[in-house]
Tab-separated table of C-alpha atoms and ligand atoms in Angstrom:
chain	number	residue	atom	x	y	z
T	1	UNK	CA	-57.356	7.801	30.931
T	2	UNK	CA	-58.605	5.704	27.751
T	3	UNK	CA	-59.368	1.952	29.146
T	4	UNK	CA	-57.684	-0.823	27.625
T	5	UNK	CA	-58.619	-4.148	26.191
T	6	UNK	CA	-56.243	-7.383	25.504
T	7	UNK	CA	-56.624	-9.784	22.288
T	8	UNK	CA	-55.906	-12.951	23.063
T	9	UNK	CA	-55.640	-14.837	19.353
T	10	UNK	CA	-56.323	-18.222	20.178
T	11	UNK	CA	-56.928	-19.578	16.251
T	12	UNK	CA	-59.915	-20.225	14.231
T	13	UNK	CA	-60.904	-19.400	10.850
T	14	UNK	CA	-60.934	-15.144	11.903
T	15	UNK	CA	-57.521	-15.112	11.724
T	16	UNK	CA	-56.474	-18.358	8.936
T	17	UNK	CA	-54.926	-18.229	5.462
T	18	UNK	CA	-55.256	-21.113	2.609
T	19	UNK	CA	-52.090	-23.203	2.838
T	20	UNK	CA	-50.769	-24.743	-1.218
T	21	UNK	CA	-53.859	-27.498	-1.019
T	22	UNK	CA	-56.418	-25.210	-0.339
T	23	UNK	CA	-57.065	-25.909	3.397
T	24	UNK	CA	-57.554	-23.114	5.753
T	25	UNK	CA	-54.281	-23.021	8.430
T	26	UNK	CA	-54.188	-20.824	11.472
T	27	UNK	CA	-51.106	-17.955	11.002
T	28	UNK	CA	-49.706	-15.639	13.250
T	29	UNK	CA	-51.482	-12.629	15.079
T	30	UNK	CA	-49.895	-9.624	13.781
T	31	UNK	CA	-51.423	-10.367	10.191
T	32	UNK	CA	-54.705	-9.790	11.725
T	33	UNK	CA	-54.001	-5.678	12.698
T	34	UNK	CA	-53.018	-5.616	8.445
T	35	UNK	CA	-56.761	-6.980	7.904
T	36	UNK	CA	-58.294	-4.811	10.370
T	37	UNK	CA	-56.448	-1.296	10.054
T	38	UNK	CA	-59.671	0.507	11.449
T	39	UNK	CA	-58.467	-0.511	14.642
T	40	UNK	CA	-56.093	2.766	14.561
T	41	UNK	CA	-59.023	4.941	15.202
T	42	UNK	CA	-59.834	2.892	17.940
T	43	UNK	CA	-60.612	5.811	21.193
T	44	UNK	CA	-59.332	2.999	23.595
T	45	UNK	CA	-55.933	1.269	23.906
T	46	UNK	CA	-55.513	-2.376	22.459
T	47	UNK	CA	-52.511	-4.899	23.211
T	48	UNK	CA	-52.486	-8.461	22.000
T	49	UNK	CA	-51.353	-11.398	22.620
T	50	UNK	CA	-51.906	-15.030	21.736
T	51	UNK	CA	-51.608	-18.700	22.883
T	52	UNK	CA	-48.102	-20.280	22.277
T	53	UNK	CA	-50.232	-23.012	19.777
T	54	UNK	CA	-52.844	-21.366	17.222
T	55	UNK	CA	-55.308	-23.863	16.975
T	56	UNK	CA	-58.535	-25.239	14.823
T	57	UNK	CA	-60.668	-24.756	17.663
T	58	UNK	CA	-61.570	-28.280	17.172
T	59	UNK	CA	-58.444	-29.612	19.270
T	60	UNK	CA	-59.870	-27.306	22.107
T	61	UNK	CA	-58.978	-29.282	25.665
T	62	UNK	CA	-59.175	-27.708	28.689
T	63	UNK	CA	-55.410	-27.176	28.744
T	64	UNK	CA	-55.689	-24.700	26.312
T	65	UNK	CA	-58.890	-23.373	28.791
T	66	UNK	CA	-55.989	-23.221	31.650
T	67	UNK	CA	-53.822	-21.121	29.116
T	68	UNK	CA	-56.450	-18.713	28.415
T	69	UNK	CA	-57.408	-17.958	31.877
T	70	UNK	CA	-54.203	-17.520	33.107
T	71	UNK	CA	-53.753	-14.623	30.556
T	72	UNK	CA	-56.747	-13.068	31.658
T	73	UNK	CA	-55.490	-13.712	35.697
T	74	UNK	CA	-51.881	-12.599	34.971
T	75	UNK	CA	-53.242	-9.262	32.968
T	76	UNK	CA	-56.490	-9.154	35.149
T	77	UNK	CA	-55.589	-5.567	36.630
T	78	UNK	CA	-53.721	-4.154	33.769
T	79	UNK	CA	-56.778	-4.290	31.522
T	80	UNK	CA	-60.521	-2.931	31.583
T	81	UNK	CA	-61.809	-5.941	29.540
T	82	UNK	CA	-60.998	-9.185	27.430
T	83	UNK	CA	-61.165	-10.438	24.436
T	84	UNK	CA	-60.531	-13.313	22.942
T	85	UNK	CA	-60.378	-14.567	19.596
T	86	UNK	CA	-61.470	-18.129	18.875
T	87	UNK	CA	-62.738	-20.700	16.124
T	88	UNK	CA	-66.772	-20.887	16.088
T	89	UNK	CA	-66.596	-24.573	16.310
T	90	UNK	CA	-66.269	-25.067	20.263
T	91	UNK	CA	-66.711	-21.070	21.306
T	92	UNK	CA	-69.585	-22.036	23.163
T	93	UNK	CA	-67.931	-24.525	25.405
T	94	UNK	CA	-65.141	-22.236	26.014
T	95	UNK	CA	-67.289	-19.646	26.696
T	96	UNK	CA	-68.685	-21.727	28.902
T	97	UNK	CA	-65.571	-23.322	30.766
T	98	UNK	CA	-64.337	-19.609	30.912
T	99	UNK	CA	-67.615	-18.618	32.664
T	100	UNK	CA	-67.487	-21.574	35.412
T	101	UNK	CA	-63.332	-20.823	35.938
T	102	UNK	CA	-63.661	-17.374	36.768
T	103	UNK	CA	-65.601	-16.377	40.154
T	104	UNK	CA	-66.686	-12.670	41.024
T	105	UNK	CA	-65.852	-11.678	37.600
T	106	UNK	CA	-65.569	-7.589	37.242
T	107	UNK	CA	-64.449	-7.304	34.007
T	108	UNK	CA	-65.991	-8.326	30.127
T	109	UNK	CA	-64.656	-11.342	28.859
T	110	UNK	CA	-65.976	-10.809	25.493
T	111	UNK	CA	-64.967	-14.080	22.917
T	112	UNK	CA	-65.836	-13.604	18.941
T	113	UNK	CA	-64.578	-14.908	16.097
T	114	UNK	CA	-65.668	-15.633	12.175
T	115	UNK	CA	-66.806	-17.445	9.182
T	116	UNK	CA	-64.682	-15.962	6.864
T	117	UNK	CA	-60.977	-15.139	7.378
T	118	UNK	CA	-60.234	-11.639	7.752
T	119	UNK	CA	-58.229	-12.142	4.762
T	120	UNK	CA	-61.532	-12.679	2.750
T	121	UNK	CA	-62.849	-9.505	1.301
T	122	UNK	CA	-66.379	-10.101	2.691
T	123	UNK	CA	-65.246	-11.421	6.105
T	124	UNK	CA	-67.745	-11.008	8.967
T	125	UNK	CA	-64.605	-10.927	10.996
T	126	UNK	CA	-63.914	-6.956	11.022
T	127	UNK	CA	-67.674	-6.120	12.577
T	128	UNK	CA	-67.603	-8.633	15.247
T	129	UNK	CA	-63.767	-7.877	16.318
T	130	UNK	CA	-64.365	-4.121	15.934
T	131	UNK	CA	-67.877	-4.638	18.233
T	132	UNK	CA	-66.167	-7.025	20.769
T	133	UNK	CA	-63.974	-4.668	21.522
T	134	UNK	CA	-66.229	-1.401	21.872
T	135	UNK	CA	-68.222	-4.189	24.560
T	136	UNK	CA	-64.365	-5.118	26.510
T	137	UNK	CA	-63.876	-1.236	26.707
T	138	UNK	CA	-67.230	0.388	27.476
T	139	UNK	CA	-66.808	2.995	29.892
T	140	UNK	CA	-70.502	3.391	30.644
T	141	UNK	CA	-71.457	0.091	30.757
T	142	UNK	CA	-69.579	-2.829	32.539
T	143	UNK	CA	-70.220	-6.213	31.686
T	144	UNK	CA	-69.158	-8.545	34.402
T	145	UNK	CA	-69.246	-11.693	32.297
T	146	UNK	CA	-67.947	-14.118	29.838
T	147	UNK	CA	-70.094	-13.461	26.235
T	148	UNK	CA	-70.218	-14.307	22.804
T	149	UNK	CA	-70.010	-11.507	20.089
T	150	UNK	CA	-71.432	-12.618	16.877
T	151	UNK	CA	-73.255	-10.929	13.958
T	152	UNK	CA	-74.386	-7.585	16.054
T	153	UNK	CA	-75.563	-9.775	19.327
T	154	UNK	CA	-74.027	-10.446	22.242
T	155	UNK	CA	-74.857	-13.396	24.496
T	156	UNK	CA	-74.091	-14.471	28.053
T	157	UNK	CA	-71.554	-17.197	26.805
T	158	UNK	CA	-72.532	-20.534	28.938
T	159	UNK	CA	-76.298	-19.718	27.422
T	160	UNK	CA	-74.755	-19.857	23.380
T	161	UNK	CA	-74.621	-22.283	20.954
T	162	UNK	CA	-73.422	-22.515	17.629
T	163	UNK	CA	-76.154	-22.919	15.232
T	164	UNK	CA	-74.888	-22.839	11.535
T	165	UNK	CA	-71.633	-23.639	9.645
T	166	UNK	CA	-72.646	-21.437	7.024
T	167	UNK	CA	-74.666	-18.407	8.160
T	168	UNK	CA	-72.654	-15.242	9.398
T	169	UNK	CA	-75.429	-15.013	12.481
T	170	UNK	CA	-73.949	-18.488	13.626
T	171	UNK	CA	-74.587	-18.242	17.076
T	172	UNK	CA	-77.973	-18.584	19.542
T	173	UNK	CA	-79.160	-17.990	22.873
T	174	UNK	CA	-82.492	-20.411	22.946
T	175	UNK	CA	-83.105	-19.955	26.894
T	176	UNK	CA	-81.772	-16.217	27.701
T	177	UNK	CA	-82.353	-13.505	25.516
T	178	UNK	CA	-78.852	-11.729	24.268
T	179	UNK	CA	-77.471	-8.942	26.390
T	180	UNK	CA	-76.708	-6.872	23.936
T	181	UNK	CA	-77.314	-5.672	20.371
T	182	UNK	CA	-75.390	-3.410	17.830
T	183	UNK	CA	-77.080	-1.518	15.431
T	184	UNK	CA	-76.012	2.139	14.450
T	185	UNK	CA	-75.618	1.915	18.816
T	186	UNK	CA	-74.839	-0.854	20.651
T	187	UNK	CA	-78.158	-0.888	23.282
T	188	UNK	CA	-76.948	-3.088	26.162
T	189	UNK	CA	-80.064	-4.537	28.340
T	190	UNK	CA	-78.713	-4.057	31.361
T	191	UNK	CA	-81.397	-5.748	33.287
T	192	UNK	CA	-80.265	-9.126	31.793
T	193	UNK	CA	-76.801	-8.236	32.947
T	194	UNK	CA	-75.561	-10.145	36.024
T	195	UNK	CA	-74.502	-8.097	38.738
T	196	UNK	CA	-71.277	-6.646	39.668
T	197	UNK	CA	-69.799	-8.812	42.482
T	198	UNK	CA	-68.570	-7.396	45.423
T	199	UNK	CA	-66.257	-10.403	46.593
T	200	UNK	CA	-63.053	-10.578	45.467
T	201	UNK	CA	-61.993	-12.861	41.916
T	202	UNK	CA	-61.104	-16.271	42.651
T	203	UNK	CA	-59.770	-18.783	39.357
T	204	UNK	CA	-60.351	-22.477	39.136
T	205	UNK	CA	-58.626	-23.858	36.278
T	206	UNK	CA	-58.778	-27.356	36.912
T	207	UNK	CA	-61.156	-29.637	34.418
T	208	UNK	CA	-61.875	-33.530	35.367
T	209	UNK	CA	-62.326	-35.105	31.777
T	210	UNK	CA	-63.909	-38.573	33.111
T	211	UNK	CA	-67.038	-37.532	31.566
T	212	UNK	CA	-69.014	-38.649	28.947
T	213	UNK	CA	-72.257	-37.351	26.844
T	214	UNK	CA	-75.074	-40.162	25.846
T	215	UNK	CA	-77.489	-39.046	23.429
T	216	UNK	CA	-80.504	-40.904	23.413
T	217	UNK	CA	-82.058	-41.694	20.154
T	218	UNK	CA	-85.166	-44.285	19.829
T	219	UNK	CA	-83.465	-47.647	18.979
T	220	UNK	CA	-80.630	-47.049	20.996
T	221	UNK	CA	-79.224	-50.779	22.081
T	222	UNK	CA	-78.485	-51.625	25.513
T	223	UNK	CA	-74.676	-52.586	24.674
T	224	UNK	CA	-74.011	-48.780	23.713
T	225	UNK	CA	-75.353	-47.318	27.034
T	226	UNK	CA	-73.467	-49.594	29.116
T	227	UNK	CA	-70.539	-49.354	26.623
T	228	UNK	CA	-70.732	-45.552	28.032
T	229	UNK	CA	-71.740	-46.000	31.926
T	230	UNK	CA	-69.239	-49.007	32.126
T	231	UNK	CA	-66.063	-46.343	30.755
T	232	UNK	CA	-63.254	-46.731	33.112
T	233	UNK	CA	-63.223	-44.392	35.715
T	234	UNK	CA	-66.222	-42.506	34.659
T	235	UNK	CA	-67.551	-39.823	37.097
T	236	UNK	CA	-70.338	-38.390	35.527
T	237	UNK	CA	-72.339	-38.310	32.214
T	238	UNK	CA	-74.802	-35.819	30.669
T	239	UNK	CA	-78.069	-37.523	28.701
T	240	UNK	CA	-79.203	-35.628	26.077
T	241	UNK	CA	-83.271	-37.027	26.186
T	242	UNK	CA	-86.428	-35.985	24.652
T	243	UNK	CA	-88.618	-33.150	24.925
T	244	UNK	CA	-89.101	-31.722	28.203
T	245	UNK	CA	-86.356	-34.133	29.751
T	246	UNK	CA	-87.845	-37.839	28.856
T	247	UNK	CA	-86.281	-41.088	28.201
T	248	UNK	CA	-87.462	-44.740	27.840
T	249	UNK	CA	-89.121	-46.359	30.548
T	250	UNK	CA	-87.928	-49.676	29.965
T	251	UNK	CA	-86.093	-51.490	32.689
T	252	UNK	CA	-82.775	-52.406	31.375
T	253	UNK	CA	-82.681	-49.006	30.809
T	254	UNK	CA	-83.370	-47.399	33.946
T	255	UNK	CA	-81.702	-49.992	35.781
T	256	UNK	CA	-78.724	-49.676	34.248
T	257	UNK	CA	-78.690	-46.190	35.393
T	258	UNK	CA	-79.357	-46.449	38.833
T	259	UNK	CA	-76.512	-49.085	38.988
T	260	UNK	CA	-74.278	-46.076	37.349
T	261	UNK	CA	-75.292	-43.928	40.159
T	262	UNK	CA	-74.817	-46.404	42.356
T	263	UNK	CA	-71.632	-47.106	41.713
T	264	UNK	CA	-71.136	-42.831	42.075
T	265	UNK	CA	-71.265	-41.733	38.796
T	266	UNK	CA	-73.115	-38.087	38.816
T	267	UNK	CA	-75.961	-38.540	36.018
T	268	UNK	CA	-77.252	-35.182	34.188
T	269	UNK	CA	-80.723	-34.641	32.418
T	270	UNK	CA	-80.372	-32.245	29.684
T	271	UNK	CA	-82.954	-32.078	26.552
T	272	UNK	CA	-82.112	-32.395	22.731
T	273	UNK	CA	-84.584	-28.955	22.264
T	274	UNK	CA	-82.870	-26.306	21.951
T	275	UNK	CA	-85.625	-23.847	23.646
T	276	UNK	CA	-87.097	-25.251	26.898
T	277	UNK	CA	-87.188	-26.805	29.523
T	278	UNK	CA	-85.879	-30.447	31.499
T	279	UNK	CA	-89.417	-30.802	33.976
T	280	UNK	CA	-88.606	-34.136	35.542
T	281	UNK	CA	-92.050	-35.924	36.854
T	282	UNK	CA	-93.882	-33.561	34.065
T	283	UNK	CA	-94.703	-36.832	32.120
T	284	UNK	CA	-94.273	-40.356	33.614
T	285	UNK	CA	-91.180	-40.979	30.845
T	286	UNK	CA	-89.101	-39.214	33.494
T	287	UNK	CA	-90.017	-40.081	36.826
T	288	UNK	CA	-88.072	-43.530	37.110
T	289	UNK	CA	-84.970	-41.004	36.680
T	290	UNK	CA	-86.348	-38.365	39.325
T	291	UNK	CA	-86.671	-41.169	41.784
T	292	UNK	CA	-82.754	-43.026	41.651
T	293	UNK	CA	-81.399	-39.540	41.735
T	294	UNK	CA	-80.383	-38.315	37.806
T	295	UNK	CA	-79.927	-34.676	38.248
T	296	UNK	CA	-81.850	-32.138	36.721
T	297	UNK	CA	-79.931	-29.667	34.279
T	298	UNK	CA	-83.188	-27.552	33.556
T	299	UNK	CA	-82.668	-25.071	30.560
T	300	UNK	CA	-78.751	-25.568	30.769
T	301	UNK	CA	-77.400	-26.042	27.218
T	302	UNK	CA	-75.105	-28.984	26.556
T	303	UNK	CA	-72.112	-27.135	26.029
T	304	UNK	CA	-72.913	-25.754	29.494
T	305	UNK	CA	-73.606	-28.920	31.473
T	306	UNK	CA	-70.639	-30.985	29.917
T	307	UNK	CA	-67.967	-28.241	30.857
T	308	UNK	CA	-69.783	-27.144	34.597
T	309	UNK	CA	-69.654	-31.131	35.280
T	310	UNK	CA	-66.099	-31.297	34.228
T	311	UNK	CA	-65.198	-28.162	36.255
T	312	UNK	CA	-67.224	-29.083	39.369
T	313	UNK	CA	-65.907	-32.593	39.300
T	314	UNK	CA	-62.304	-30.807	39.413
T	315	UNK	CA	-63.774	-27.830	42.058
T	316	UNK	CA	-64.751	-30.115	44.414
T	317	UNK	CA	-63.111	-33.818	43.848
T	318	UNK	CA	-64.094	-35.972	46.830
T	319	UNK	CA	-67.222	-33.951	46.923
T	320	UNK	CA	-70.209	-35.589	45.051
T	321	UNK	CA	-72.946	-34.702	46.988
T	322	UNK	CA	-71.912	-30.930	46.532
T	323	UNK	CA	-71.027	-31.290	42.877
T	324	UNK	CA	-74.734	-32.751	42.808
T	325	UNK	CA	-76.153	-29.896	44.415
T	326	UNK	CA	-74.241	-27.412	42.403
T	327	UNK	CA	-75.375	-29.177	39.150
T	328	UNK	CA	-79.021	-28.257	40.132
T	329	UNK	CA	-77.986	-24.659	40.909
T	330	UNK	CA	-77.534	-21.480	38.615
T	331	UNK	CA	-73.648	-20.810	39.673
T	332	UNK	CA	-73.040	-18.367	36.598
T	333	UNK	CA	-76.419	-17.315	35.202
T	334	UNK	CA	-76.613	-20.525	32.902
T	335	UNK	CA	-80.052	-22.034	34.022
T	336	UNK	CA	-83.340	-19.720	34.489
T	337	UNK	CA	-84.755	-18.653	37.865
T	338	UNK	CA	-82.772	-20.872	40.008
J	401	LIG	N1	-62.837	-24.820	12.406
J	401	LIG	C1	-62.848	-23.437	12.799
J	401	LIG	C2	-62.572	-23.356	14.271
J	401	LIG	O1	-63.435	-23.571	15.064
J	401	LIG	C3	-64.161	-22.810	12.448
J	401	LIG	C4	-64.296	-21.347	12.785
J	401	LIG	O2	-63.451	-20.697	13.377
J	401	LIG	O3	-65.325	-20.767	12.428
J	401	LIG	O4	-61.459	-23.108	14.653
């Protein structure tokens, strides 16, 4: 029996056409097959399908991260693997969110996308749809996770971010090397694969948005922290400090935090590196945070962090002392040797 992947078109630049002005427009899925007609030789079966709005994936929200998963849960048994086609711009946090949602995963969830429309004559779109898909349906090798295809790698997708708006290889995995790489093969590293779960799937699709992300920068005023930790409602907020997870020292600043936490508003360490490492109490710049209880994110990236607080936050809503512990924890493979 050949094993069968679903599309799911979501939008992006892979599959737009320039509208009278110029602009590039999202436009409906069946134009892509026309650009790609290589798919007939394809030695697995394909179906498609696509969200009811085709979307920039700048208005990504995690309603549209709801849709997509309950594609993948509705069709979970009809198909052998996923995948979905998205804009660059916020693949990673979908990737992400996607990863976090589904539990116990069996099956490749493989996203990919472009830089140039299909309907460009030198689109990078053909290679990475034509290589997502070989991944989705691999009969040898199962990958029991939510990736990234782009430009001949493939990455665990809550470890990806994107890193150019102009090169083809747009995407990078700083902290976990990819799982995957095509060439005139595609050589999977299968010891960088997660395991294949033995419990059964379980889907958590809902997202609490009372979040916010502070990046520190050196200047930064008092007024525009507390302008963030003093949001309505907020329940938890990701810093984006220094180096190997520093920030300043000064009291307004740290007290300003510990009153956030006080007040029970979950408070995540993640660096502005892109390779490396959060070490709170390495230098003394973070060990006012270690003591009133920020939380660690180690070498999460910040697409990562943002979208596991968000989901954990909705997991587990009168639960902060477990969403706290989770934060700390590997749950999918997104921080290193925890
Ligand atoms: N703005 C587009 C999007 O993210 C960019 C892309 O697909 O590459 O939907």
């Amino acid at each position: 029996m050949l094993n069968k992947v679903l599309i799911i078109y979501t939008g992006g630049t892979i599959g737009m056409v320039q509208d009278e002005n110029g602009s590039l427009q999202p436009f409906a899925m069946d134009r892509i097959f026309d650009a790609v007609p290589q798919l007939k030789y394809c030695t697995y079966d394909i179906e498609s399908c696509q969200l009811q709005d085709i979307i920039d994936s700048s208005n990504m929200t995690p309603t549209f991260w709801a849709d997509i998963a309950d594609i993948i849960e509705k069709e979970y048994n009809n198909y052998d693997g996923f995948v979905v086609l998205h804009g660059t711009d916020t693949m990673a946090y979908t990737a992400s969110a996607l990863s976090f949602m589904f539990k116990n995963l069996t099956k490749p969830i493989v996203l990919t996308g472009s830089q140039l429309p299909l309907s460009m004559l030198r689109s990078d779109g053909r290679e990475n749809i034509i290589c997502a898909l070989e991944i989705a349906s691999c009969k040898e090798v199962c990958i029991p996770e939510v990736c990234i295809f782009f430009e001949n790698h493939l990455y665990r997708g809550n470890r990806s971010t994107k890193v150019s708006a102009e090169n083809f290889d747009a995407f990078e995995s700083y902290n976990y090397p990819s799982l995957a790489k095509a060439g005139i093969e595609i050589i999977y590293k299968k010891h960088l694969i997660l395991p294949m779960p033995t419990n059964p799937l379980r889907v958590r699709k809902q997202f609490d948005t009372r979040v916010a992300v502070l990046k520190l920068f050196p200047g930064i005023t008092r007024e525009v922290v507390l302008s963030v930790l003093n949001t309505p409602n907020l329940q938890g907020v990701v810093i984006e400090t220094y180096g190997s997870g520093n920030a300043p020292t000064e009291a307004w600043f740290i007290d300003a935090l510990d009153d956030a936490i006080q007040r029970g508003i979950l408070v995540m360490n993640v660096t502005q590196c892109k390779a490396g490492s959060v070490k709170m109490r390495q230098y003394a710049a973070s060990c006012d945070m270690d003591r009133i209880g920020v939380v660690s994110g180690h070498d999460i990236t910040m697409e990562a962090a943002i979208t596991k607080m968000m989901y954990l936050l909705g997991a587990y809503p009168n639960d902060k002392a477990h969403v706290h512990q989770r934060l700390e924890e590997s749950i999918r493979g997104e921080i290193s040797g925890r």
